[in-house]
Amino acid sequence: PLESLIQKLDHKKRIKAIKVIRETTEELSEQDQLLVRLVYGSDQPVSVAAKVIDLSVSAARGRLKGLLTKYRERLLAQGIREP
């Protein structure tokens, strides 16, 4: 979801968005970082990522939804939205 947003941005906003995403990711717990990287960085199904971090699939989906909301709020706070 974040990757498609970034691709639509102009160069200056793209750099800013990547910085916000990187900073937000660094603030997450190790478990949440791993969840994000498995699902969005490595294209693993949520079911596989959930098993790796010892969560139920529904808990992993809920966590991802909350994390995506956090990323979205941080991006919006910096004035970054879909063009």
mmCIF file with all atom_site columns, N, CA and C in Angstrom, residues 8-82:
data_model
loop_
_atom_site.group_PDB
_atom_site.id
_atom_site.type_symbol
_atom_site.label_atom_id
_atom_site.label_alt_id
_atom_site.label_comp_id
_atom_site.label_asym_id
_atom_site.label_entity_id
_atom_site.label_seq_id
_atom_site.pdbx_PDB_ins_code
_atom_site.Cartn_x
_atom_site.Cartn_y
_atom_site.Cartn_z
_atom_site.occupancy
_atom_site.B_iso_or_equiv
_atom_site.pdbx_formal_charge
_atom_site.auth_seq_id
_atom_site.auth_comp_id
_atom_site.auth_asym_id
_atom_site.auth_atom_id
_atom_site.pdbx_PDB_model_num
ATOM 1   N N  . LYS A 1 8  ? 3.640  7.440   -6.841 1.00 0.00 ? 8  LYS A N  1
ATOM 2   C CA . LYS A 1 8  ? 2.835  8.504   -7.424 1.00 0.00 ? 8  LYS A CA 1
ATOM 3   C C  . LYS A 1 8  ? 3.346  9.904   -7.065 1.00 0.00 ? 8  LYS A C  1
ATOM 4   N N  . LEU A 1 9  ? 4.263  9.987   -6.118 1.00 0.00 ? 9  LEU A N  1
ATOM 5   C CA . LEU A 1 9  ? 4.727  11.282  -5.628 1.00 0.00 ? 9  LEU A CA 1
ATOM 6   C C  . LEU A 1 9  ? 5.835  11.856  -6.496 1.00 0.00 ? 9  LEU A C  1
ATOM 7   N N  . ASP A 1 10 ? 5.964  13.192  -6.460 1.00 0.00 ? 10 ASP A N  1
ATOM 8   C CA . ASP A 1 10 ? 7.102  13.799  -7.143 1.00 0.00 ? 10 ASP A CA 1
ATOM 9   C C  . ASP A 1 10 ? 8.371  13.480  -6.343 1.00 0.00 ? 10 ASP A C  1
ATOM 10  N N  . HIS A 1 11 ? 9.513  13.756  -6.922 1.00 0.00 ? 11 HIS A N  1
ATOM 11  C CA . HIS A 1 11 ? 10.792 13.343  -6.330 1.00 0.00 ? 11 HIS A CA 1
ATOM 12  C C  . HIS A 1 11 ? 10.980 13.870  -4.904 1.00 0.00 ? 11 HIS A C  1
ATOM 13  N N  . LYS A 1 12 ? 10.714 15.148  -4.685 1.00 0.00 ? 12 LYS A N  1
ATOM 14  C CA . LYS A 1 12 ? 10.933 15.761  -3.373 1.00 0.00 ? 12 LYS A CA 1
ATOM 15  C C  . LYS A 1 12 ? 10.046 15.103  -2.308 1.00 0.00 ? 12 LYS A C  1
ATOM 16  N N  . LYS A 1 13 ? 8.768  14.924  -2.622 1.00 0.00 ? 13 LYS A N  1
ATOM 17  C CA . LYS A 1 13 ? 7.858  14.294  -1.657 1.00 0.00 ? 13 LYS A CA 1
ATOM 18  C C  . LYS A 1 13 ? 8.185  12.813  -1.477 1.00 0.00 ? 13 LYS A C  1
ATOM 19  N N  . ARG A 1 14 ? 8.663  12.165  -2.537 1.00 0.00 ? 14 ARG A N  1
ATOM 20  C CA . ARG A 1 14 ? 9.040  10.752  -2.440 1.00 0.00 ? 14 ARG A CA 1
ATOM 21  C C  . ARG A 1 14 ? 10.167 10.572  -1.422 1.00 0.00 ? 14 ARG A C  1
ATOM 22  N N  . ILE A 1 15 ? 11.167 11.438  -1.494 1.00 0.00 ? 15 ILE A N  1
ATOM 23  C CA . ILE A 1 15 ? 12.290 11.368  -0.551 1.00 0.00 ? 15 ILE A CA 1
ATOM 24  C C  . ILE A 1 15 ? 11.786 11.595  0.874  1.00 0.00 ? 15 ILE A C  1
ATOM 25  N N  . LYS A 1 16 ? 10.914 12.571  1.046  1.00 0.00 ? 16 LYS A N  1
ATOM 26  C CA . LYS A 1 16 ? 10.355 12.878  2.369  1.00 0.00 ? 16 LYS A CA 1
ATOM 27  C C  . LYS A 1 16 ? 9.531  11.697  2.892  1.00 0.00 ? 16 LYS A C  1
ATOM 28  N N  . ALA A 1 17 ? 8.722  11.098  2.024  1.00 0.00 ? 17 ALA A N  1
ATOM 29  C CA . ALA A 1 17 ? 7.886  9.963   2.427  1.00 0.00 ? 17 ALA A CA 1
ATOM 30  C C  . ALA A 1 17 ? 8.742  8.774   2.856  1.00 0.00 ? 17 ALA A C  1
ATOM 31  N N  . ILE A 1 18 ? 9.782  8.503   2.111  1.00 0.00 ? 18 ILE A N  1
ATOM 32  C CA . ILE A 1 18 ? 10.672 7.385   2.461  1.00 0.00 ? 18 ILE A CA 1
ATOM 33  C C  . ILE A 1 18 ? 11.307 7.621   3.827  1.00 0.00 ? 18 ILE A C  1
ATOM 34  N N  . LYS A 1 19 ? 11.697 8.861   4.089  1.00 0.00 ? 19 LYS A N  1
ATOM 35  C CA . LYS A 1 19 ? 12.280 9.194   5.391  1.00 0.00 ? 19 LYS A CA 1
ATOM 36  C C  . LYS A 1 19 ? 11.266 8.964   6.514  1.00 0.00 ? 19 LYS A C  1
ATOM 37  N N  . VAL A 1 20 ? 10.029 9.417   6.313  1.00 0.00 ? 20 VAL A N  1
ATOM 38  C CA . VAL A 1 20 ? 8.980  9.241   7.324  1.00 0.00 ? 20 VAL A CA 1
ATOM 39  C C  . VAL A 1 20 ? 8.727  7.753   7.566  1.00 0.00 ? 20 VAL A C  1
ATOM 40  N N  . ILE A 1 21 ? 8.650  6.988   6.500  1.00 0.00 ? 21 ILE A N  1
ATOM 41  C CA . ILE A 1 21 ? 8.408  5.542   6.628  1.00 0.00 ? 21 ILE A CA 1
ATOM 42  C C  . ILE A 1 21 ? 9.554  4.875   7.369  1.00 0.00 ? 21 ILE A C  1
ATOM 43  N N  . ARG A 1 22 ? 10.775 5.233   7.023  1.00 0.00 ? 22 ARG A N  1
ATOM 44  C CA . ARG A 1 22 ? 11.950 4.645   7.686  1.00 0.00 ? 22 ARG A CA 1
ATOM 45  C C  . ARG A 1 22 ? 11.955 4.995   9.177  1.00 0.00 ? 22 ARG A C  1
ATOM 46  N N  . GLU A 1 23 ? 11.714 6.261   9.499  1.00 0.00 ? 23 GLU A N  1
ATOM 47  C CA . GLU A 1 23 ? 11.705 6.676   10.906 1.00 0.00 ? 23 GLU A CA 1
ATOM 48  C C  . GLU A 1 23 ? 10.585 5.989   11.687 1.00 0.00 ? 23 GLU A C  1
ATOM 49  N N  . THR A 1 24 ? 9.420  5.887   11.081 1.00 0.00 ? 24 THR A N  1
ATOM 50  C CA . THR A 1 24 ? 8.289  5.231   11.741 1.00 0.00 ? 24 THR A CA 1
ATOM 51  C C  . THR A 1 24 ? 8.602  3.758   11.985 1.00 0.00 ? 24 THR A C  1
ATOM 52  N N  . THR A 1 25 ? 9.186  3.101   11.004 1.00 0.00 ? 25 THR A N  1
ATOM 53  C CA . THR A 1 25 ? 9.540  1.690   11.143 1.00 0.00 ? 25 THR A CA 1
ATOM 54  C C  . THR A 1 25 ? 10.545 1.495   12.270 1.00 0.00 ? 25 THR A C  1
ATOM 55  N N  . GLU A 1 26 ? 11.524 2.376   12.358 1.00 0.00 ? 26 GLU A N  1
ATOM 56  C CA . GLU A 1 26 ? 12.548 2.262   13.408 1.00 0.00 ? 26 GLU A CA 1
ATOM 57  C C  . GLU A 1 26 ? 11.960 2.390   14.811 1.00 0.00 ? 26 GLU A C  1
ATOM 58  N N  . GLU A 1 27 ? 10.837 3.099   14.930 1.00 0.00 ? 27 GLU A N  1
ATOM 59  C CA . GLU A 1 27 ? 10.187 3.287   16.231 1.00 0.00 ? 27 GLU A CA 1
ATOM 60  C C  . GLU A 1 27 ? 9.334  2.087   16.654 1.00 0.00 ? 27 GLU A C  1
ATOM 61  N N  . LEU A 1 28 ? 9.057  1.190   15.733 1.00 0.00 ? 28 LEU A N  1
ATOM 62  C CA . LEU A 1 28 ? 8.209  0.033   16.032 1.00 0.00 ? 28 LEU A CA 1
ATOM 63  C C  . LEU A 1 28 ? 8.976  -0.983  16.859 1.00 0.00 ? 28 LEU A C  1
ATOM 64  N N  . SER A 1 29 ? 8.239  -1.840  17.542 1.00 0.00 ? 29 SER A N  1
ATOM 65  C CA . SER A 1 29 ? 8.870  -2.950  18.256 1.00 0.00 ? 29 SER A CA 1
ATOM 66  C C  . SER A 1 29 ? 9.519  -3.880  17.230 1.00 0.00 ? 29 SER A C  1
ATOM 67  N N  . GLU A 1 30 ? 10.443 -4.691  17.678 1.00 0.00 ? 30 GLU A N  1
ATOM 68  C CA . GLU A 1 30 ? 11.099 -5.632  16.769 1.00 0.00 ? 30 GLU A CA 1
ATOM 69  C C  . GLU A 1 30 ? 10.077 -6.558  16.110 1.00 0.00 ? 30 GLU A C  1
ATOM 70  N N  . GLN A 1 31 ? 9.083  -6.991  16.875 1.00 0.00 ? 31 GLN A N  1
ATOM 71  C CA . GLN A 1 31 ? 8.061  -7.884  16.341 1.00 0.00 ? 31 GLN A CA 1
ATOM 72  C C  . GLN A 1 31 ? 7.254  -7.194  15.237 1.00 0.00 ? 31 GLN A C  1
ATOM 73  N N  . ASP A 1 32 ? 6.894  -5.941  15.453 1.00 0.00 ? 32 ASP A N  1
ATOM 74  C CA . ASP A 1 32 ? 6.143  -5.210  14.437 1.00 0.00 ? 32 ASP A CA 1
ATOM 75  C C  . ASP A 1 32 ? 6.997  -4.923  13.206 1.00 0.00 ? 32 ASP A C  1
ATOM 76  N N  . GLN A 1 33 ? 8.263  -4.602  13.418 1.00 0.00 ? 33 GLN A N  1
ATOM 77  C CA . GLN A 1 33 ? 9.168  -4.402  12.283 1.00 0.00 ? 33 GLN A CA 1
ATOM 78  C C  . GLN A 1 33 ? 9.253  -5.665  11.436 1.00 0.00 ? 33 GLN A C  1
ATOM 79  N N  . LEU A 1 34 ? 9.389  -6.800  12.100 1.00 0.00 ? 34 LEU A N  1
ATOM 80  C CA . LEU A 1 34 ? 9.478  -8.065  11.383 1.00 0.00 ? 34 LEU A CA 1
ATOM 81  C C  . LEU A 1 34 ? 8.181  -8.347  10.626 1.00 0.00 ? 34 LEU A C  1
ATOM 82  N N  . LEU A 1 35 ? 7.053  -8.099  11.248 1.00 0.00 ? 35 LEU A N  1
ATOM 83  C CA . LEU A 1 35 ? 5.764  -8.304  10.597 1.00 0.00 ? 35 LEU A CA 1
ATOM 84  C C  . LEU A 1 35 ? 5.661  -7.461  9.325  1.00 0.00 ? 35 LEU A C  1
ATOM 85  N N  . VAL A 1 36 ? 5.994  -6.188  9.419  1.00 0.00 ? 36 VAL A N  1
ATOM 86  C CA . VAL A 1 36 ? 5.933  -5.290  8.259  1.00 0.00 ? 36 VAL A CA 1
ATOM 87  C C  . VAL A 1 36 ? 6.892  -5.768  7.173  1.00 0.00 ? 36 VAL A C  1
ATOM 88  N N  . ARG A 1 37 ? 8.100  -6.121  7.554  1.00 0.00 ? 37 ARG A N  1
ATOM 89  C CA . ARG A 1 37 ? 9.095  -6.549  6.560  1.00 0.00 ? 37 ARG A CA 1
ATOM 90  C C  . ARG A 1 37 ? 8.702  -7.859  5.885  1.00 0.00 ? 37 ARG A C  1
ATOM 91  N N  . LEU A 1 38 ? 8.141  -8.772  6.644  1.00 0.00 ? 38 LEU A N  1
ATOM 92  C CA . LEU A 1 38 ? 7.728  -10.045 6.047  1.00 0.00 ? 38 LEU A CA 1
ATOM 93  C C  . LEU A 1 38 ? 6.584  -9.856  5.056  1.00 0.00 ? 38 LEU A C  1
ATOM 94  N N  . VAL A 1 39 ? 5.577  -9.102  5.460  1.00 0.00 ? 39 VAL A N  1
ATOM 95  C CA . VAL A 1 39 ? 4.385  -8.962  4.617  1.00 0.00 ? 39 VAL A CA 1
ATOM 96  C C  . VAL A 1 39 ? 4.617  -8.003  3.453  1.00 0.00 ? 39 VAL A C  1
ATOM 97  N N  . TYR A 1 40 ? 5.231  -6.853  3.732  1.00 0.00 ? 40 TYR A N  1
ATOM 98  C CA . TYR A 1 40 ? 5.357  -5.848  2.687  1.00 0.00 ? 40 TYR A CA 1
ATOM 99  C C  . TYR A 1 40 ? 6.730  -5.814  2.029  1.00 0.00 ? 40 TYR A C  1
ATOM 100 N N  . GLY A 1 41 ? 7.745  -6.282  2.717  1.00 0.00 ? 41 GLY A N  1
ATOM 101 C CA . GLY A 1 41 ? 9.083  -6.285  2.132  1.00 0.00 ? 41 GLY A CA 1
ATOM 102 C C  . GLY A 1 41 ? 9.424  -7.582  1.434  1.00 0.00 ? 41 GLY A C  1
ATOM 103 N N  . SER A 1 42 ? 8.925  -8.676  1.956  1.00 0.00 ? 42 SER A N  1
ATOM 104 C CA . SER A 1 42 ? 9.247  -9.993  1.402  1.00 0.00 ? 42 SER A CA 1
ATOM 105 C C  . SER A 1 42 ? 8.046  -10.670 0.754  1.00 0.00 ? 42 SER A C  1
ATOM 106 N N  . ASP A 1 43 ? 6.918  -9.983  0.711  1.00 0.00 ? 43 ASP A N  1
ATOM 107 C CA . ASP A 1 43 ? 5.701  -10.516 0.083  1.00 0.00 ? 43 ASP A CA 1
ATOM 108 C C  . ASP A 1 43 ? 5.263  -11.865 0.635  1.00 0.00 ? 43 ASP A C  1
ATOM 109 N N  . GLN A 1 44 ? 5.462  -12.047 1.926  1.00 0.00 ? 44 GLN A N  1
ATOM 110 C CA . GLN A 1 44 ? 4.987  -13.277 2.569  1.00 0.00 ? 44 GLN A CA 1
ATOM 111 C C  . GLN A 1 44 ? 3.510  -13.100 2.919  1.00 0.00 ? 44 GLN A C  1
ATOM 112 N N  . PRO A 1 45 ? 2.729  -14.171 2.823  1.00 0.00 ? 45 PRO A N  1
ATOM 113 C CA . PRO A 1 45 ? 1.330  -14.071 3.254  1.00 0.00 ? 45 PRO A CA 1
ATOM 114 C C  . PRO A 1 45 ? 1.256  -13.761 4.748  1.00 0.00 ? 45 PRO A C  1
ATOM 115 N N  . VAL A 1 46 ? 0.191  -13.109 5.145  1.00 0.00 ? 46 VAL A N  1
ATOM 116 C CA . VAL A 1 46 ? 0.010  -12.782 6.559  1.00 0.00 ? 46 VAL A CA 1
ATOM 117 C C  . VAL A 1 46 ? 0.060  -14.054 7.402  1.00 0.00 ? 46 VAL A C  1
ATOM 118 N N  . SER A 1 47 ? -0.465 -15.146 6.886  1.00 0.00 ? 47 SER A N  1
ATOM 119 C CA . SER A 1 47 ? -0.473 -16.398 7.651  1.00 0.00 ? 47 SER A CA 1
ATOM 120 C C  . SER A 1 47 ? 0.948  -16.871 7.968  1.00 0.00 ? 47 SER A C  1
ATOM 121 N N  . VAL A 1 48 ? 1.856  -16.717 7.030  1.00 0.00 ? 48 VAL A N  1
ATOM 122 C CA . VAL A 1 48 ? 3.255  -17.118 7.257  1.00 0.00 ? 48 VAL A CA 1
ATOM 123 C C  . VAL A 1 48 ? 3.908  -16.169 8.257  1.00 0.00 ? 48 VAL A C  1
ATOM 124 N N  . ALA A 1 49 ? 3.705  -14.871 8.056  1.00 0.00 ? 49 ALA A N  1
ATOM 125 C CA . ALA A 1 49 ? 4.289  -13.879 8.964  1.00 0.00 ? 49 ALA A CA 1
ATOM 126 C C  . ALA A 1 49 ? 3.762  -14.079 10.383 1.00 0.00 ? 49 ALA A C  1
ATOM 127 N N  . ALA A 1 50 ? 2.474  -14.356 10.507 1.00 0.00 ? 50 ALA A N  1
ATOM 128 C CA . ALA A 1 50 ? 1.878  -14.579 11.828 1.00 0.00 ? 50 ALA A CA 1
ATOM 129 C C  . ALA A 1 50 ? 2.542  -15.759 12.529 1.00 0.00 ? 50 ALA A C  1
ATOM 130 N N  . LYS A 1 51 ? 2.781  -16.815 11.778 1.00 0.00 ? 51 LYS A N  1
ATOM 131 C CA . LYS A 1 51 ? 3.408  -18.000 12.358 1.00 0.00 ? 51 LYS A CA 1
ATOM 132 C C  . LYS A 1 51 ? 4.833  -17.683 12.826 1.00 0.00 ? 51 LYS A C  1
ATOM 133 N N  . VAL A 1 52 ? 5.572  -16.921 12.033 1.00 0.00 ? 52 VAL A N  1
ATOM 134 C CA . VAL A 1 52 ? 6.958  -16.575 12.360 1.00 0.00 ? 52 VAL A CA 1
ATOM 135 C C  . VAL A 1 52 ? 7.025  -15.784 13.666 1.00 0.00 ? 52 VAL A C  1
ATOM 136 N N  . ILE A 1 53 ? 6.086  -14.865 13.857 1.00 0.00 ? 53 ILE A N  1
ATOM 137 C CA . ILE A 1 53 ? 6.133  -14.031 15.070 1.00 0.00 ? 53 ILE A CA 1
ATOM 138 C C  . ILE A 1 53 ? 5.188  -14.528 16.165 1.00 0.00 ? 53 ILE A C  1
ATOM 139 N N  . ASP A 1 54 ? 4.663  -15.719 15.967 1.00 0.00 ? 54 ASP A N  1
ATOM 140 C CA . ASP A 1 54 ? 3.846  -16.383 16.979 1.00 0.00 ? 54 ASP A CA 1
ATOM 141 C C  . ASP A 1 54 ? 2.579  -15.601 17.338 1.00 0.00 ? 54 ASP A C  1
ATOM 142 N N  . LEU A 1 55 ? 1.832  -15.218 16.292 1.00 0.00 ? 55 LEU A N  1
ATOM 143 C CA . LEU A 1 55 ? 0.537  -14.566 16.461 1.00 0.00 ? 55 LEU A CA 1
ATOM 144 C C  . LEU A 1 55 ? -0.502 -15.351 15.680 1.00 0.00 ? 55 LEU A C  1
ATOM 145 N N  . SER A 1 56 ? -1.753 -15.187 16.058 1.00 0.00 ? 56 SER A N  1
ATOM 146 C CA . SER A 1 56 ? -2.817 -15.746 15.228 1.00 0.00 ? 56 SER A CA 1
ATOM 147 C C  . SER A 1 56 ? -2.903 -14.892 13.963 1.00 0.00 ? 56 SER A C  1
ATOM 148 N N  . VAL A 1 57 ? -3.489 -15.441 12.926 1.00 0.00 ? 57 VAL A N  1
ATOM 149 C CA . VAL A 1 57 ? -3.629 -14.699 11.671 1.00 0.00 ? 57 VAL A CA 1
ATOM 150 C C  . VAL A 1 57 ? -4.488 -13.454 11.896 1.00 0.00 ? 57 VAL A C  1
ATOM 151 N N  . SER A 1 58 ? -5.567 -13.593 12.649 1.00 0.00 ? 58 SER A N  1
ATOM 152 C CA . SER A 1 58 ? -6.432 -12.429 12.879 1.00 0.00 ? 58 SER A CA 1
ATOM 153 C C  . SER A 1 58 ? -5.705 -11.350 13.693 1.00 0.00 ? 58 SER A C  1
ATOM 154 N N  . ALA A 1 59 ? -4.894 -11.764 14.653 1.00 0.00 ? 59 ALA A N  1
ATOM 155 C CA . ALA A 1 59 ? -4.117 -10.783 15.434 1.00 0.00 ? 59 ALA A CA 1
ATOM 156 C C  . ALA A 1 59 ? -3.098 -10.083 14.547 1.00 0.00 ? 59 ALA A C  1
ATOM 157 N N  . ALA A 1 60 ? -2.461 -10.823 13.655 1.00 0.00 ? 60 ALA A N  1
ATOM 158 C CA . ALA A 1 60 ? -1.483 -10.229 12.737 1.00 0.00 ? 60 ALA A CA 1
ATOM 159 C C  . ALA A 1 60 ? -2.163 -9.245  11.794 1.00 0.00 ? 60 ALA A C  1
ATOM 160 N N  . ARG A 1 61 ? -3.330 -9.611  11.288 1.00 0.00 ? 61 ARG A N  1
ATOM 161 C CA . ARG A 1 61 ? -4.079 -8.694  10.404 1.00 0.00 ? 61 ARG A CA 1
ATOM 162 C C  . ARG A 1 61 ? -4.463 -7.416  11.151 1.00 0.00 ? 61 ARG A C  1
ATOM 163 N N  . GLY A 1 62 ? -4.924 -7.574  12.377 1.00 0.00 ? 62 GLY A N  1
ATOM 164 C CA . GLY A 1 62 ? -5.283 -6.410  13.183 1.00 0.00 ? 62 GLY A CA 1
ATOM 165 C C  . GLY A 1 62 ? -4.080 -5.524  13.461 1.00 0.00 ? 62 GLY A C  1
ATOM 166 N N  . ARG A 1 63 ? -2.966 -6.151  13.755 1.00 0.00 ? 63 ARG A N  1
ATOM 167 C CA . ARG A 1 63 ? -1.746 -5.388  14.014 1.00 0.00 ? 63 ARG A CA 1
ATOM 168 C C  . ARG A 1 63 ? -1.317 -4.627  12.764 1.00 0.00 ? 63 ARG A C  1
ATOM 169 N N  . LEU A 1 64 ? -1.370 -5.307  11.605 1.00 0.00 ? 64 LEU A N  1
ATOM 170 C CA . LEU A 1 64 ? -1.004 -4.647  10.348 1.00 0.00 ? 64 LEU A CA 1
ATOM 171 C C  . LEU A 1 64 ? -1.919 -3.457  10.056 1.00 0.00 ? 64 LEU A C  1
ATOM 172 N N  . LYS A 1 65 ? -3.189 -3.621  10.305 1.00 0.00 ? 65 LYS A N  1
ATOM 173 C CA . LYS A 1 65 ? -4.137 -2.524  10.070 1.00 0.00 ? 65 LYS A CA 1
ATOM 174 C C  . LYS A 1 65 ? -3.766 -1.312  10.930 1.00 0.00 ? 65 LYS A C  1
ATOM 175 N N  . GLY A 1 66 ? -3.449 -1.565  12.179 1.00 0.00 ? 66 GLY A N  1
ATOM 176 C CA . GLY A 1 66 ? -3.036 -0.485  13.071 1.00 0.00 ? 66 GLY A CA 1
ATOM 177 C C  . GLY A 1 66 ? -1.731 0.158   12.639 1.00 0.00 ? 66 GLY A C  1
ATOM 178 N N  . LEU A 1 67 ? -0.804 -0.661  12.165 1.00 0.00 ? 67 LEU A N  1
ATOM 179 C CA . LEU A 1 67 ? 0.485  -0.138  11.712 1.00 0.00 ? 67 LEU A CA 1
ATOM 180 C C  . LEU A 1 67 ? 0.328  0.710   10.458 1.00 0.00 ? 67 LEU A C  1
ATOM 181 N N  . LEU A 1 68 ? -0.504 0.256   9.538  1.00 0.00 ? 68 LEU A N  1
ATOM 182 C CA . LEU A 1 68 ? -0.731 1.046   8.328  1.00 0.00 ? 68 LEU A CA 1
ATOM 183 C C  . LEU A 1 68 ? -1.390 2.382   8.664  1.00 0.00 ? 68 LEU A C  1
ATOM 184 N N  . THR A 1 69 ? -2.266 2.369   9.655  1.00 0.00 ? 69 THR A N  1
ATOM 185 C CA . THR A 1 69 ? -2.885 3.618   10.105 1.00 0.00 ? 69 THR A CA 1
ATOM 186 C C  . THR A 1 69 ? -1.821 4.558   10.666 1.00 0.00 ? 69 THR A C  1
ATOM 187 N N  . LYS A 1 70 ? -0.887 4.008   11.425 1.00 0.00 ? 70 LYS A N  1
ATOM 188 C CA . LYS A 1 70 ? 0.197  4.814   11.992 1.00 0.00 ? 70 LYS A CA 1
ATOM 189 C C  . LYS A 1 70 ? 1.040  5.436   10.879 1.00 0.00 ? 70 LYS A C  1
ATOM 190 N N  . TYR A 1 71 ? 1.407  4.640   9.878  1.00 0.00 ? 71 TYR A N  1
ATOM 191 C CA . TYR A 1 71 ? 2.182  5.173   8.748  1.00 0.00 ? 71 TYR A CA 1
ATOM 192 C C  . TYR A 1 71 ? 1.388  6.282   8.046  1.00 0.00 ? 71 TYR A C  1
ATOM 193 N N  . ARG A 1 72 ? 0.124  6.022   7.794  1.00 0.00 ? 72 ARG A N  1
ATOM 194 C CA . ARG A 1 72 ? -0.720 6.992   7.094  1.00 0.00 ? 72 ARG A CA 1
ATOM 195 C C  . ARG A 1 72 ? -0.801 8.307   7.869  1.00 0.00 ? 72 ARG A C  1
ATOM 196 N N  . GLU A 1 73 ? -1.012 8.228   9.176  1.00 0.00 ? 73 GLU A N  1
ATOM 197 C CA . GLU A 1 73 ? -1.105 9.428   9.999  1.00 0.00 ? 73 GLU A CA 1
ATOM 198 C C  . GLU A 1 73 ? 0.195  10.220  9.984  1.00 0.00 ? 73 GLU A C  1
ATOM 199 N N  . ARG A 1 74 ? 1.312  9.515   10.045 1.00 0.00 ? 74 ARG A N  1
ATOM 200 C CA . ARG A 1 74 ? 2.618  10.192  10.008 1.00 0.00 ? 74 ARG A CA 1
ATOM 201 C C  . ARG A 1 74 ? 2.852  10.872  8.664  1.00 0.00 ? 74 ARG A C  1
ATOM 202 N N  . LEU A 1 75 ? 2.473  10.200  7.589  1.00 0.00 ? 75 LEU A N  1
ATOM 203 C CA . LEU A 1 75 ? 2.637  10.792  6.261  1.00 0.00 ? 75 LEU A CA 1
ATOM 204 C C  . LEU A 1 75 ? 1.744  12.013  6.103  1.00 0.00 ? 75 LEU A C  1
ATOM 205 N N  . LEU A 1 76 ? 0.493  11.905  6.534  1.00 0.00 ? 76 LEU A N  1
ATOM 206 C CA . LEU A 1 76 ? -0.433 13.037  6.439  1.00 0.00 ? 76 LEU A CA 1
ATOM 207 C C  . LEU A 1 76 ? 0.050  14.220  7.273  1.00 0.00 ? 76 LEU A C  1
ATOM 208 N N  . ALA A 1 77 ? 0.629  13.935  8.435  1.00 0.00 ? 77 ALA A N  1
ATOM 209 C CA . ALA A 1 77 ? 1.143  15.002  9.297  1.00 0.00 ? 77 ALA A CA 1
ATOM 210 C C  . ALA A 1 77 ? 2.280  15.776  8.616  1.00 0.00 ? 77 ALA A C  1
ATOM 211 N N  . GLN A 1 78 ? 2.951  15.131  7.683  1.00 0.00 ? 78 GLN A N  1
ATOM 212 C CA . GLN A 1 78 ? 4.025  15.773  6.928  1.00 0.00 ? 78 GLN A CA 1
ATOM 213 C C  . GLN A 1 78 ? 3.536  16.337  5.593  1.00 0.00 ? 78 GLN A C  1
ATOM 214 N N  . GLY A 1 79 ? 2.213  16.307  5.389  1.00 0.00 ? 79 GLY A N  1
ATOM 215 C CA . GLY A 1 79 ? 1.648  16.867  4.169  1.00 0.00 ? 79 GLY A CA 1
ATOM 216 C C  . GLY A 1 79 ? 1.771  15.951  2.962  1.00 0.00 ? 79 GLY A C  1
ATOM 217 N N  . ILE A 1 80 ? 1.993  14.675  3.217  1.00 0.00 ? 80 ILE A N  1
ATOM 218 C CA . ILE A 1 80 ? 2.153  13.721  2.106  1.00 0.00 ? 80 ILE A CA 1
ATOM 219 C C  . ILE A 1 80 ? 0.856  12.935  1.964  1.00 0.00 ? 80 ILE A C  1
ATOM 220 N N  . ARG A 1 81 ? 0.240  13.104  0.799  1.00 0.00 ? 81 ARG A N  1
ATOM 221 C CA . ARG A 1 81 ? -0.995 12.372  0.489  1.00 0.00 ? 81 ARG A CA 1
ATOM 222 C C  . ARG A 1 81 ? -0.972 12.044  -0.988 1.00 0.00 ? 81 ARG A C  1
ATOM 223 N N  . GLU A 1 82 ? -1.867 11.151  -1.378 1.00 0.00 ? 82 GLU A N  1
ATOM 224 C CA . GLU A 1 82 ? -1.924 10.769  -2.795 1.00 0.00 ? 82 GLU A CA 1
ATOM 225 C C  . GLU A 1 82 ? -2.226 11.974  -3.654 1.00 0.00 ? 82 GLU A C  1
#
